């Protein structure tokens, strides 16, 4: 058995409280926890493995953010095209027809929200459907 040497370390109050809490929770001596932390810090292989793990995780997160950005760009572009078409094709209503049109609009909106809720609950994604239609050569066909 190797002879251990004494080391005096000064910790701020918060760090000491955290160390004491961990020692109590793990039923371990504070010195053994400190020793394990120092070994972990000084061991280059562990640091390299940790860095590689963090790098892999960051790469996955980057790819995920890229997909979200692409999907968001697709959604914004689709919404912008729809709004442009709607604004271009929808004539203004005469004053007497506004109340009926607003009531019909509310009814259609509620129907839209119900349909959207059902699709989201089923996990259906329009982008996935469009991608499949495009790949099968049915792009532009409304089903």
Short mmCIF file of N, CA, C and O in Angstrom, two decimals:
data_model
loop_
_atom_site.label_atom_id
_atom_site.label_comp_id
_atom_site.label_asym_id
_atom_site.label_seq_id
_atom_site.Cartn_x
_atom_site.Cartn_y
_atom_site.Cartn_z
N UNK A 1 0.84 -1.18 0.00
CA UNK A 1 0.00 0.00 0.00
C UNK A 1 0.88 1.23 0.00
O UNK A 1 1.84 1.34 0.73
N UNK A 2 0.52 2.19 -0.86
CA UNK A 2 1.30 3.42 -0.97
C UNK A 2 1.02 4.31 0.23
O UNK A 2 -0.09 4.37 0.74
N UNK A 3 2.08 4.98 0.64
CA UNK A 3 1.94 5.91 1.75
C UNK A 3 1.34 7.20 1.21
O UNK A 3 1.81 7.75 0.21
N UNK A 4 0.32 7.68 1.86
CA UNK A 4 -0.33 8.92 1.43
C UNK A 4 0.31 10.09 2.14
O UNK A 4 0.73 9.99 3.28
N UNK A 5 0.38 11.20 1.43
CA UNK A 5 0.94 12.41 1.99
C UNK A 5 -0.19 13.42 2.21
O UNK A 5 -1.20 13.40 1.53
N UNK A 6 0.03 14.27 3.16
CA UNK A 6 -0.97 15.25 3.55
C UNK A 6 -0.89 16.48 2.63
O UNK A 6 0.18 16.92 2.26
N UNK A 7 -2.06 17.03 2.31
CA UNK A 7 -2.16 18.24 1.52
C UNK A 7 -3.22 19.11 2.15
O UNK A 7 -4.34 18.66 2.41
N UNK A 8 -2.89 20.35 2.40
CA UNK A 8 -3.88 21.29 2.94
C UNK A 8 -4.44 22.11 1.79
O UNK A 8 -3.69 22.67 1.00
N UNK A 9 -5.76 22.15 1.71
CA UNK A 9 -6.43 22.86 0.64
C UNK A 9 -7.42 23.82 1.26
O UNK A 9 -8.13 23.47 2.21
N UNK A 10 -7.48 25.02 0.73
CA UNK A 10 -8.45 26.00 1.20
C UNK A 10 -9.57 26.12 0.16
O UNK A 10 -9.30 26.32 -1.02
N UNK A 11 -10.79 25.96 0.60
CA UNK A 11 -11.95 26.06 -0.28
C UNK A 11 -12.85 27.18 0.23
O UNK A 11 -12.94 27.41 1.43
N UNK A 12 -13.55 27.81 -0.72
CA UNK A 12 -14.50 28.81 -0.26
C UNK A 12 -15.69 28.09 0.38
O UNK A 12 -15.86 26.88 0.26
N UNK A 13 -16.52 28.83 1.07
CA UNK A 13 -17.60 28.24 1.87
C UNK A 13 -18.58 27.45 1.00
O UNK A 13 -19.03 26.35 1.40
N UNK A 14 -18.91 27.97 -0.16
CA UNK A 14 -19.85 27.26 -1.04
C UNK A 14 -19.28 25.92 -1.51
O UNK A 14 -19.98 24.90 -1.51
N UNK A 15 -18.01 25.92 -1.92
CA UNK A 15 -17.38 24.69 -2.38
C UNK A 15 -17.29 23.68 -1.25
O UNK A 15 -17.53 22.49 -1.44
N UNK A 16 -16.96 24.14 -0.06
CA UNK A 16 -16.87 23.24 1.09
C UNK A 16 -18.24 22.64 1.41
O UNK A 16 -18.36 21.45 1.70
N UNK A 17 -19.28 23.46 1.31
CA UNK A 17 -20.63 22.95 1.57
C UNK A 17 -21.00 21.89 0.54
O UNK A 17 -21.60 20.86 0.88
N UNK A 18 -20.65 22.11 -0.71
CA UNK A 18 -20.94 21.12 -1.75
C UNK A 18 -20.17 19.83 -1.50
O UNK A 18 -20.71 18.73 -1.67
N UNK A 19 -18.91 19.96 -1.11
CA UNK A 19 -18.09 18.78 -0.82
C UNK A 19 -18.66 17.99 0.36
O UNK A 19 -18.76 16.76 0.31
N UNK A 20 -19.06 18.70 1.40
CA UNK A 20 -19.63 18.03 2.58
C UNK A 20 -20.96 17.35 2.23
O UNK A 20 -21.23 16.23 2.68
N UNK A 21 -21.75 17.99 1.42
CA UNK A 21 -23.03 17.40 1.01
C UNK A 21 -22.80 16.12 0.21
O UNK A 21 -23.46 15.10 0.44
N UNK A 22 -21.86 16.15 -0.72
CA UNK A 22 -21.56 14.97 -1.53
C UNK A 22 -20.97 13.86 -0.65
O UNK A 22 -21.35 12.69 -0.80
N UNK A 23 -20.08 14.21 0.26
CA UNK A 23 -19.48 13.21 1.14
C UNK A 23 -20.56 12.54 1.99
O UNK A 23 -20.55 11.32 2.19
N UNK A 24 -21.49 13.32 2.48
CA UNK A 24 -22.58 12.78 3.28
C UNK A 24 -23.47 11.87 2.44
O UNK A 24 -23.84 10.78 2.86
N UNK A 25 -23.79 12.33 1.25
CA UNK A 25 -24.66 11.55 0.36
C UNK A 25 -24.01 10.24 -0.06
O UNK A 25 -24.67 9.21 -0.10
N UNK A 26 -22.73 10.27 -0.37
CA UNK A 26 -22.01 9.09 -0.84
C UNK A 26 -21.42 8.25 0.30
O UNK A 26 -20.82 7.21 0.04
N UNK A 27 -21.55 8.74 1.51
CA UNK A 27 -20.94 8.08 2.68
C UNK A 27 -19.45 7.84 2.43
O UNK A 27 -18.94 6.73 2.58
N UNK A 28 -18.78 8.90 2.00
CA UNK A 28 -17.36 8.82 1.69
C UNK A 28 -16.64 9.97 2.39
O UNK A 28 -17.25 10.98 2.76
N UNK A 29 -15.35 9.80 2.55
CA UNK A 29 -14.53 10.84 3.17
C UNK A 29 -14.32 11.98 2.18
O UNK A 29 -14.20 11.76 0.97
N UNK A 30 -14.31 13.19 2.70
CA UNK A 30 -14.08 14.36 1.85
C UNK A 30 -12.73 14.25 1.13
O UNK A 30 -12.62 14.59 -0.04
N UNK A 31 -11.73 13.73 1.83
CA UNK A 31 -10.41 13.61 1.21
C UNK A 31 -10.42 12.63 0.04
O UNK A 31 -9.74 12.86 -0.97
N UNK A 32 -11.21 11.55 0.12
CA UNK A 32 -11.25 10.60 -1.00
C UNK A 32 -11.98 11.21 -2.20
O UNK A 32 -11.62 10.95 -3.35
N UNK A 33 -12.99 12.01 -1.94
CA UNK A 33 -13.68 12.70 -3.05
C UNK A 33 -12.75 13.71 -3.70
O UNK A 33 -12.66 13.79 -4.92
N UNK A 34 -12.02 14.46 -2.88
CA UNK A 34 -11.07 15.44 -3.41
C UNK A 34 -9.96 14.73 -4.20
O UNK A 34 -9.56 15.19 -5.27
N UNK A 35 -9.49 13.61 -3.69
CA UNK A 35 -8.45 12.85 -4.39
C UNK A 35 -8.96 12.37 -5.75
O UNK A 35 -8.27 12.48 -6.76
N UNK A 36 -10.19 11.83 -5.78
CA UNK A 36 -10.76 11.36 -7.05
C UNK A 36 -10.90 12.51 -8.04
O UNK A 36 -10.63 12.35 -9.24
N UNK A 37 -11.29 13.68 -7.56
CA UNK A 37 -11.42 14.85 -8.44
C UNK A 37 -10.06 15.27 -8.99
O UNK A 37 -9.94 15.60 -10.17
N UNK A 38 -9.04 15.24 -8.14
CA UNK A 38 -7.70 15.61 -8.59
C UNK A 38 -7.17 14.60 -9.61
O UNK A 38 -6.60 14.98 -10.64
N UNK A 39 -7.39 13.32 -9.34
CA UNK A 39 -6.95 12.28 -10.28
C UNK A 39 -7.64 12.47 -11.62
O UNK A 39 -7.00 12.41 -12.68
N UNK A 40 -8.92 12.71 -11.58
CA UNK A 40 -9.68 12.93 -12.82
C UNK A 40 -9.14 14.13 -13.57
O UNK A 40 -9.00 14.11 -14.79
N UNK A 41 -8.82 15.19 -12.85
CA UNK A 41 -8.31 16.40 -13.47
C UNK A 41 -6.93 16.18 -14.08
O UNK A 41 -6.62 16.70 -15.16
N UNK A 42 -6.10 15.41 -13.42
CA UNK A 42 -4.72 15.22 -13.87
C UNK A 42 -4.55 14.11 -14.90
O UNK A 42 -3.49 14.02 -15.52
N UNK A 43 -5.53 13.27 -15.06
CA UNK A 43 -5.42 12.15 -16.00
C UNK A 43 -5.77 12.62 -17.40
O UNK A 43 -6.91 12.95 -17.69
N UNK A 44 -4.77 12.62 -18.26
CA UNK A 44 -4.95 13.15 -19.62
C UNK A 44 -5.94 12.31 -20.42
O UNK A 44 -6.73 12.84 -21.20
N UNK A 45 -5.91 10.98 -20.26
CA UNK A 45 -6.80 10.12 -21.03
C UNK A 45 -8.26 10.44 -20.72
O UNK A 45 -9.09 10.50 -21.63
N UNK A 46 -8.56 10.64 -19.45
CA UNK A 46 -9.93 10.99 -19.08
C UNK A 46 -10.32 12.33 -19.68
O UNK A 46 -11.44 12.49 -20.16
N UNK A 47 -9.40 13.26 -19.66
CA UNK A 47 -9.68 14.58 -20.23
C UNK A 47 -9.92 14.47 -21.73
O UNK A 47 -10.83 15.10 -22.27
N UNK A 48 -9.11 13.64 -22.41
CA UNK A 48 -9.29 13.45 -23.85
C UNK A 48 -10.62 12.78 -24.16
O UNK A 48 -11.32 13.16 -25.10
N UNK A 49 -10.98 11.78 -23.35
CA UNK A 49 -12.27 11.11 -23.55
C UNK A 49 -13.42 12.07 -23.31
O UNK A 49 -14.41 12.09 -24.04
N UNK A 50 -13.28 12.87 -22.26
CA UNK A 50 -14.32 13.85 -21.95
C UNK A 50 -14.45 14.85 -23.09
O UNK A 50 -15.55 15.17 -23.52
N UNK A 51 -13.31 15.33 -23.58
CA UNK A 51 -13.34 16.30 -24.68
C UNK A 51 -13.95 15.68 -25.94
O UNK A 51 -14.75 16.32 -26.64
N UNK A 52 -13.61 14.43 -26.23
CA UNK A 52 -14.18 13.76 -27.39
C UNK A 52 -15.69 13.59 -27.24
O UNK A 52 -16.45 13.78 -28.19
N UNK A 53 -16.13 13.24 -26.04
CA UNK A 53 -17.57 13.08 -25.79
C UNK A 53 -18.29 14.42 -25.96
O UNK A 53 -19.37 14.48 -26.57
N UNK A 54 -17.70 15.48 -25.43
CA UNK A 54 -18.31 16.80 -25.56
C UNK A 54 -18.34 17.23 -27.03
O UNK A 54 -19.34 17.76 -27.52
N UNK A 55 -17.25 16.93 -27.76
CA UNK A 55 -17.19 17.28 -29.17
C UNK A 55 -18.26 16.54 -29.97
O UNK A 55 -18.93 17.14 -30.81
N UNK A 56 -18.43 15.24 -29.69
CA UNK A 56 -19.48 14.47 -30.37
C UNK A 56 -20.85 15.05 -30.07
O UNK A 56 -21.69 15.18 -30.96
N UNK A 57 -21.08 15.39 -28.82
CA UNK A 57 -22.38 15.96 -28.43
C UNK A 57 -22.61 17.30 -29.12
O UNK A 57 -23.71 17.57 -29.62
N UNK A 58 -21.58 18.12 -29.18
CA UNK A 58 -21.71 19.42 -29.86
C UNK A 58 -21.98 19.22 -31.35
O UNK A 58 -22.77 19.97 -31.94
N UNK A 59 -21.33 18.22 -31.96
CA UNK A 59 -21.59 17.93 -33.37
C UNK A 59 -23.04 17.52 -33.59
O UNK A 59 -23.69 17.98 -34.53
N UNK A 60 -23.57 16.67 -32.69
CA UNK A 60 -24.98 16.26 -32.80
C UNK A 60 -25.90 17.45 -32.64
O UNK A 60 -26.88 17.60 -33.37
N UNK A 61 -25.59 18.29 -31.67
CA UNK A 61 -26.42 19.49 -31.45
C UNK A 61 -26.36 20.42 -32.65
O UNK A 61 -27.37 21.01 -33.04
N UNK A 62 -25.19 20.56 -33.24
CA UNK A 62 -25.04 21.42 -34.42
C UNK A 62 -25.89 20.89 -35.57
O UNK A 62 -26.59 21.67 -36.23
N UNK A 63 -25.85 19.58 -35.80
CA UNK A 63 -26.67 18.99 -36.87
C UNK A 63 -28.15 19.19 -36.57
O UNK A 63 -28.94 19.49 -37.47
N UNK A 64 -28.51 19.03 -35.32
CA UNK A 64 -29.91 19.21 -34.93
C UNK A 64 -30.35 20.65 -35.15
O UNK A 64 -31.44 20.90 -35.69
N UNK A 65 -29.54 21.60 -34.76
CA UNK A 65 -29.87 23.02 -34.96
C UNK A 65 -29.94 23.33 -36.45
O UNK A 65 -30.83 24.08 -36.89
N UNK A 66 -29.06 22.73 -37.25
CA UNK A 66 -29.12 22.94 -38.70
C UNK A 66 -30.44 22.45 -39.27
O UNK A 66 -31.03 23.09 -40.13
N UNK A 67 -30.92 21.27 -38.79
CA UNK A 67 -32.20 20.75 -39.26
C UNK A 67 -33.35 21.68 -38.84
O UNK A 67 -34.25 21.96 -39.63
N UNK A 68 -33.30 22.15 -37.61
CA UNK A 68 -34.35 23.06 -37.13
C UNK A 68 -34.33 24.34 -37.96
O UNK A 68 -35.39 24.84 -38.37
N UNK A 69 -33.16 24.85 -38.24
CA UNK A 69 -33.05 26.07 -39.05
C UNK A 69 -33.61 25.84 -40.45
O UNK A 69 -34.34 26.67 -40.98
N UNK A 70 -33.28 24.69 -41.05
CA UNK A 70 -33.79 24.38 -42.38
C UNK A 70 -35.31 24.27 -42.36
O UNK A 70 -36.00 24.83 -43.20
N UNK A 71 -35.85 23.57 -41.35
CA UNK A 71 -37.30 23.40 -41.24
C UNK A 71 -37.99 24.74 -41.00
O UNK A 71 -39.05 25.01 -41.55
N UNK A 72 -37.39 25.57 -40.19
CA UNK A 72 -37.97 26.89 -39.92
C UNK A 72 -37.96 27.74 -41.19
O UNK A 72 -38.94 28.42 -41.51
N UNK A 73 -36.87 27.70 -41.93
CA UNK A 73 -36.78 28.45 -43.18
C UNK A 73 -37.85 27.97 -44.16
O UNK A 73 -38.52 28.78 -44.81
N UNK A 74 -38.05 26.66 -44.23
CA UNK A 74 -39.09 26.09 -45.09
C UNK A 74 -40.46 26.59 -44.65
O UNK A 74 -41.27 27.02 -45.48
N UNK A 75 -40.73 26.55 -43.36
CA UNK A 75 -42.03 26.98 -42.84
C UNK A 75 -42.29 28.45 -43.10
O UNK A 75 -43.39 28.83 -43.52
N UNK A 76 -41.30 29.28 -42.87
CA UNK A 76 -41.46 30.72 -43.08
C UNK A 76 -41.70 31.01 -44.56
O UNK A 76 -42.56 31.82 -44.92
N UNK A 77 -40.96 30.34 -45.42
CA UNK A 77 -41.13 30.55 -46.86
C UNK A 77 -42.52 30.11 -47.31
O UNK A 77 -43.18 30.81 -48.08
N UNK A 78 -42.98 28.95 -46.83
CA UNK A 78 -44.31 28.47 -47.19
C UNK A 78 -45.39 29.44 -46.71
O UNK A 78 -46.34 29.75 -47.43
N UNK A 79 -45.24 29.91 -45.47
CA UNK A 79 -46.21 30.87 -44.94
C UNK A 79 -46.21 32.17 -45.74
O UNK A 79 -47.25 32.72 -46.06
N UNK A 80 -45.04 32.65 -46.10
CA UNK A 80 -44.93 33.89 -46.88
C UNK A 80 -45.59 33.72 -48.25
O UNK A 80 -46.30 34.62 -48.72
N UNK A 81 -45.38 32.58 -48.91
CA UNK A 81 -46.01 32.33 -50.20
C UNK A 81 -47.53 32.29 -50.07
O UNK A 81 -48.26 32.83 -50.90
N UNK A 82 -48.01 31.64 -49.00
CA UNK A 82 -49.45 31.55 -48.78
C UNK A 82 -50.03 32.95 -48.55
O UNK A 82 -51.05 33.32 -49.13
N UNK A 83 -49.40 33.73 -47.72
CA UNK A 83 -49.90 35.08 -47.41
C UNK A 83 -49.92 35.93 -48.67
O UNK A 83 -50.89 36.65 -48.94
N UNK A 84 -48.85 35.85 -49.47
CA UNK A 84 -48.81 36.63 -50.71
C UNK A 84 -49.96 36.22 -51.63
O UNK A 84 -50.66 37.07 -52.18
N UNK A 85 -50.17 34.92 -51.80
CA UNK A 85 -51.25 34.45 -52.67
C UNK A 85 -52.61 34.87 -52.11
O UNK A 85 -53.48 35.31 -52.86
N UNK A 86 -52.79 34.75 -50.82
CA UNK A 86 -54.06 35.11 -50.20
C UNK A 86 -54.34 36.60 -50.37
O UNK A 86 -55.45 37.00 -50.73
N UNK A 87 -53.34 37.42 -50.10
CA UNK A 87 -53.53 38.86 -50.23
C UNK A 87 -53.77 39.27 -51.68
O UNK A 87 -54.51 40.22 -51.95
N UNK A 88 -53.16 38.56 -52.60
CA UNK A 88 -53.31 38.90 -54.02
C UNK A 88 -54.68 38.47 -54.55
O UNK A 88 -55.28 39.17 -55.36
N UNK A 89 -55.17 37.32 -54.07
CA UNK A 89 -56.40 36.75 -54.65
C UNK A 89 -57.68 37.11 -53.91
O UNK A 89 -58.76 36.90 -54.44
N UNK A 90 -57.58 37.64 -52.71
CA UNK A 90 -58.78 37.89 -51.91
C UNK A 90 -59.24 39.33 -52.09
O UNK A 90 -58.55 40.26 -51.67
N UNK A 91 -60.41 39.51 -52.69
CA UNK A 91 -60.91 40.89 -52.86
C UNK A 91 -61.48 41.41 -51.55
O UNK A 91 -61.92 40.63 -50.70
N UNK A 92 -61.50 42.70 -51.35
CA UNK A 92 -62.10 43.25 -50.14
C UNK A 92 -63.62 43.00 -50.14
O UNK A 92 -64.26 42.96 -51.19
N UNK A 93 -64.16 42.80 -48.95
CA UNK A 93 -65.59 42.53 -48.83
C UNK A 93 -66.39 43.82 -48.71
O UNK A 93 -65.92 44.80 -48.12
N UNK A 94 -67.61 43.82 -49.24
CA UNK A 94 -68.47 44.98 -49.03
C UNK A 94 -68.85 45.09 -47.56
O UNK A 94 -68.82 44.11 -46.83
N UNK A 95 -69.19 46.26 -47.12
CA UNK A 95 -69.48 46.53 -45.71
C UNK A 95 -70.55 45.60 -45.13
O UNK A 95 -70.42 45.11 -44.02
N UNK A 96 -71.58 45.28 -45.86
CA UNK A 96 -72.67 44.45 -45.35
C UNK A 96 -72.30 42.99 -45.18
O UNK A 96 -72.95 42.26 -44.44
N UNK A 97 -71.27 42.52 -45.85
CA UNK A 97 -70.90 41.10 -45.80
C UNK A 97 -69.83 40.82 -44.76
O UNK A 97 -69.47 39.66 -44.54
N UNK A 98 -69.31 41.83 -44.10
CA UNK A 98 -68.20 41.65 -43.17
C UNK A 98 -68.57 40.78 -41.97
O UNK A 98 -67.80 39.91 -41.59
N UNK A 99 -69.71 40.99 -41.35
CA UNK A 99 -70.10 40.22 -40.16
C UNK A 99 -70.23 38.74 -40.49
O UNK A 99 -69.74 37.88 -39.75
N UNK A 100 -70.89 38.43 -41.61
CA UNK A 100 -71.04 37.02 -42.01
C UNK A 100 -69.68 36.40 -42.33
O UNK A 100 -69.40 35.25 -41.97
N UNK A 101 -68.81 37.16 -42.99
CA UNK A 101 -67.48 36.66 -43.33
C UNK A 101 -66.66 36.41 -42.07
O UNK A 101 -65.91 35.43 -41.98
N UNK A 102 -66.77 37.30 -41.09
CA UNK A 102 -66.03 37.10 -39.83
C UNK A 102 -66.53 35.87 -39.09
O UNK A 102 -65.74 35.11 -38.55
N UNK A 103 -67.83 35.64 -39.09
CA UNK A 103 -68.38 34.44 -38.44
C UNK A 103 -67.88 33.18 -39.15
O UNK A 103 -67.48 32.21 -38.51
N UNK A 104 -67.92 33.20 -40.47
CA UNK A 104 -67.43 32.07 -41.24
C UNK A 104 -65.93 31.88 -41.01
O UNK A 104 -65.45 30.74 -40.90
N UNK A 105 -65.21 32.96 -40.90
CA UNK A 105 -63.77 32.89 -40.62
C UNK A 105 -63.48 32.24 -39.28
O UNK A 105 -62.57 31.42 -39.17
N UNK A 106 -64.24 32.61 -38.26
CA UNK A 106 -64.06 31.99 -36.93
C UNK A 106 -64.35 30.49 -37.01
O UNK A 106 -63.62 29.67 -36.44
N UNK A 107 -65.40 30.13 -37.73
CA UNK A 107 -65.76 28.72 -37.87
C UNK A 107 -64.64 27.94 -38.58
O UNK A 107 -64.25 26.86 -38.15
N UNK A 108 -64.12 28.51 -39.64
CA UNK A 108 -63.02 27.86 -40.37
C UNK A 108 -61.77 27.78 -39.53
O UNK A 108 -61.04 26.79 -39.57
N UNK A 109 -61.50 28.82 -38.74
CA UNK A 109 -60.32 28.82 -37.87
C UNK A 109 -60.42 27.71 -36.83
O UNK A 109 -59.45 26.98 -36.59
N UNK A 110 -61.59 27.56 -36.22
CA UNK A 110 -61.78 26.49 -35.24
C UNK A 110 -61.60 25.12 -35.89
O UNK A 110 -60.97 24.22 -35.30
N UNK A 111 -62.09 24.95 -37.10
CA UNK A 111 -61.92 23.71 -37.84
C UNK A 111 -60.44 23.46 -38.13
O UNK A 111 -59.94 22.34 -38.01
N UNK A 112 -59.73 24.54 -38.49
CA UNK A 112 -58.30 24.44 -38.75
C UNK A 112 -57.54 24.01 -37.49
O UNK A 112 -56.69 23.11 -37.53
N UNK A 113 -57.85 24.62 -36.35
CA UNK A 113 -57.18 24.29 -35.10
C UNK A 113 -57.46 22.83 -34.72
O UNK A 113 -56.55 22.11 -34.27
N UNK A 114 -58.70 22.37 -34.91
CA UNK A 114 -59.02 20.97 -34.63
C UNK A 114 -58.20 20.02 -35.51
O UNK A 114 -57.63 19.04 -35.03
N UNK A 115 -58.14 20.33 -36.80
CA UNK A 115 -57.37 19.48 -37.73
C UNK A 115 -55.89 19.50 -37.38
O UNK A 115 -55.22 18.46 -37.40
N UNK A 116 -55.38 20.66 -37.05
CA UNK A 116 -53.97 20.78 -36.66
C UNK A 116 -53.69 19.96 -35.41
O UNK A 116 -52.69 19.23 -35.35
N UNK A 117 -54.56 20.05 -34.43
CA UNK A 117 -54.40 19.27 -33.20
C UNK A 117 -54.39 17.77 -33.47
O UNK A 117 -53.58 17.03 -32.91
N UNK A 118 -55.29 17.32 -34.35
CA UNK A 118 -55.32 15.89 -34.70
C UNK A 118 -54.03 15.46 -35.38
O UNK A 118 -53.47 14.41 -35.08
N UNK A 119 -53.55 16.27 -36.32
CA UNK A 119 -52.30 15.94 -37.04
C UNK A 119 -51.12 15.88 -36.08
O UNK A 119 -50.30 14.98 -36.15
N UNK A 120 -51.03 16.86 -35.21
CA UNK A 120 -49.91 16.89 -34.26
C UNK A 120 -49.98 15.71 -33.30
O UNK A 120 -48.96 15.12 -32.94
N UNK A 121 -51.20 15.34 -32.88
CA UNK A 121 -51.35 14.20 -31.97
C UNK A 121 -50.93 12.90 -32.65
O UNK A 121 -50.38 12.01 -32.00
N UNK A 122 -51.16 12.80 -33.96
CA UNK A 122 -50.78 11.60 -34.70
C UNK A 122 -49.31 11.62 -35.10
O UNK A 122 -48.78 10.62 -35.57
N UNK A 123 -48.67 12.78 -34.98
CA UNK A 123 -47.26 12.89 -35.37
C UNK A 123 -47.09 13.15 -36.86
O UNK A 123 -45.99 12.98 -37.38
N UNK A 124 -48.15 13.53 -37.55
CA UNK A 124 -48.05 13.80 -38.98
C UNK A 124 -47.33 15.13 -39.19
O UNK A 124 -47.60 16.10 -38.50
N UNK A 125 -46.44 15.15 -40.15
CA UNK A 125 -45.70 16.36 -40.46
C UNK A 125 -45.86 16.69 -41.94
O UNK A 125 -45.61 15.85 -42.81
N UNK A 126 -46.29 17.89 -42.23
CA UNK A 126 -46.50 18.32 -43.61
C UNK A 126 -45.19 18.29 -44.39
O UNK A 126 -45.16 17.86 -45.55
N UNK A 127 -44.09 18.71 -43.76
CA UNK A 127 -42.81 18.71 -44.45
C UNK A 127 -42.44 17.30 -44.91
O UNK A 127 -41.93 17.11 -46.02
N UNK A 128 -42.70 16.31 -44.08
CA UNK A 128 -42.41 14.92 -44.43
C UNK A 128 -43.30 14.48 -45.60
O UNK A 128 -42.84 13.83 -46.53
N UNK A 129 -44.58 14.85 -45.56
CA UNK A 129 -45.50 14.50 -46.64
C UNK A 129 -45.07 15.15 -47.95
O UNK A 129 -45.07 14.50 -48.99
N UNK A 130 -44.68 16.41 -47.89
CA UNK A 130 -44.25 17.12 -49.10
C UNK A 130 -42.98 16.47 -49.66
O UNK A 130 -42.86 16.27 -50.86
N UNK A 131 -42.06 16.12 -48.77
CA UNK A 131 -40.82 15.48 -49.20
C UNK A 131 -41.12 14.15 -49.89
O UNK A 131 -40.55 13.85 -50.95
N UNK A 132 -42.03 13.35 -49.33
CA UNK A 132 -42.40 12.07 -49.94
C UNK A 132 -43.06 12.29 -51.30
O UNK A 132 -42.78 11.57 -52.25
N UNK A 133 -43.97 13.28 -51.37
CA UNK A 133 -44.65 13.56 -52.63
C UNK A 133 -43.65 14.02 -53.70
O UNK A 133 -43.73 13.62 -54.85
N UNK A 134 -42.70 14.83 -53.26
CA UNK A 134 -41.70 15.34 -54.20
C UNK A 134 -40.84 14.19 -54.72
O UNK A 134 -40.55 14.11 -55.91
N UNK A 135 -40.44 13.29 -53.84
CA UNK A 135 -39.60 12.16 -54.23
C UNK A 135 -40.35 11.17 -55.12
O UNK A 135 -39.76 10.56 -56.00
N UNK A 136 -41.66 11.03 -54.92
CA UNK A 136 -42.43 10.09 -55.73
C UNK A 136 -42.87 10.71 -57.06
O UNK A 136 -43.47 10.04 -57.88
N UNK A 137 -42.61 11.99 -57.25
CA UNK A 137 -42.96 12.65 -58.50
C UNK A 137 -44.38 13.21 -58.52
O UNK A 137 -44.85 13.62 -59.57
N UNK A 138 -45.05 13.23 -57.38
CA UNK A 138 -46.41 13.75 -57.30
C UNK A 138 -46.45 15.17 -56.80
O UNK A 138 -47.49 15.62 -56.33
N UNK A 139 -45.35 15.89 -56.86
CA UNK A 139 -45.32 17.26 -56.35
C UNK A 139 -46.31 18.11 -57.13
O UNK A 139 -46.42 18.00 -58.35
N UNK A 140 -47.04 18.92 -56.42
CA UNK A 140 -47.99 19.81 -57.06
C UNK A 140 -49.40 19.26 -57.08
O UNK A 140 -50.33 19.99 -57.34
N UNK A 141 -49.55 17.96 -56.83
CA UNK A 141 -50.87 17.36 -56.79
C UNK A 141 -51.43 17.50 -55.39
O UNK A 141 -50.77 17.19 -54.41
N UNK A 142 -52.65 17.97 -55.29
CA UNK A 142 -53.29 18.12 -53.97
C UNK A 142 -54.21 16.94 -53.77
O UNK A 142 -55.04 16.64 -54.61
N UNK A 143 -53.99 16.25 -52.65
CA UNK A 143 -54.84 15.08 -52.38
C UNK A 143 -55.80 15.36 -51.26
O UNK A 143 -55.68 16.24 -50.50
#
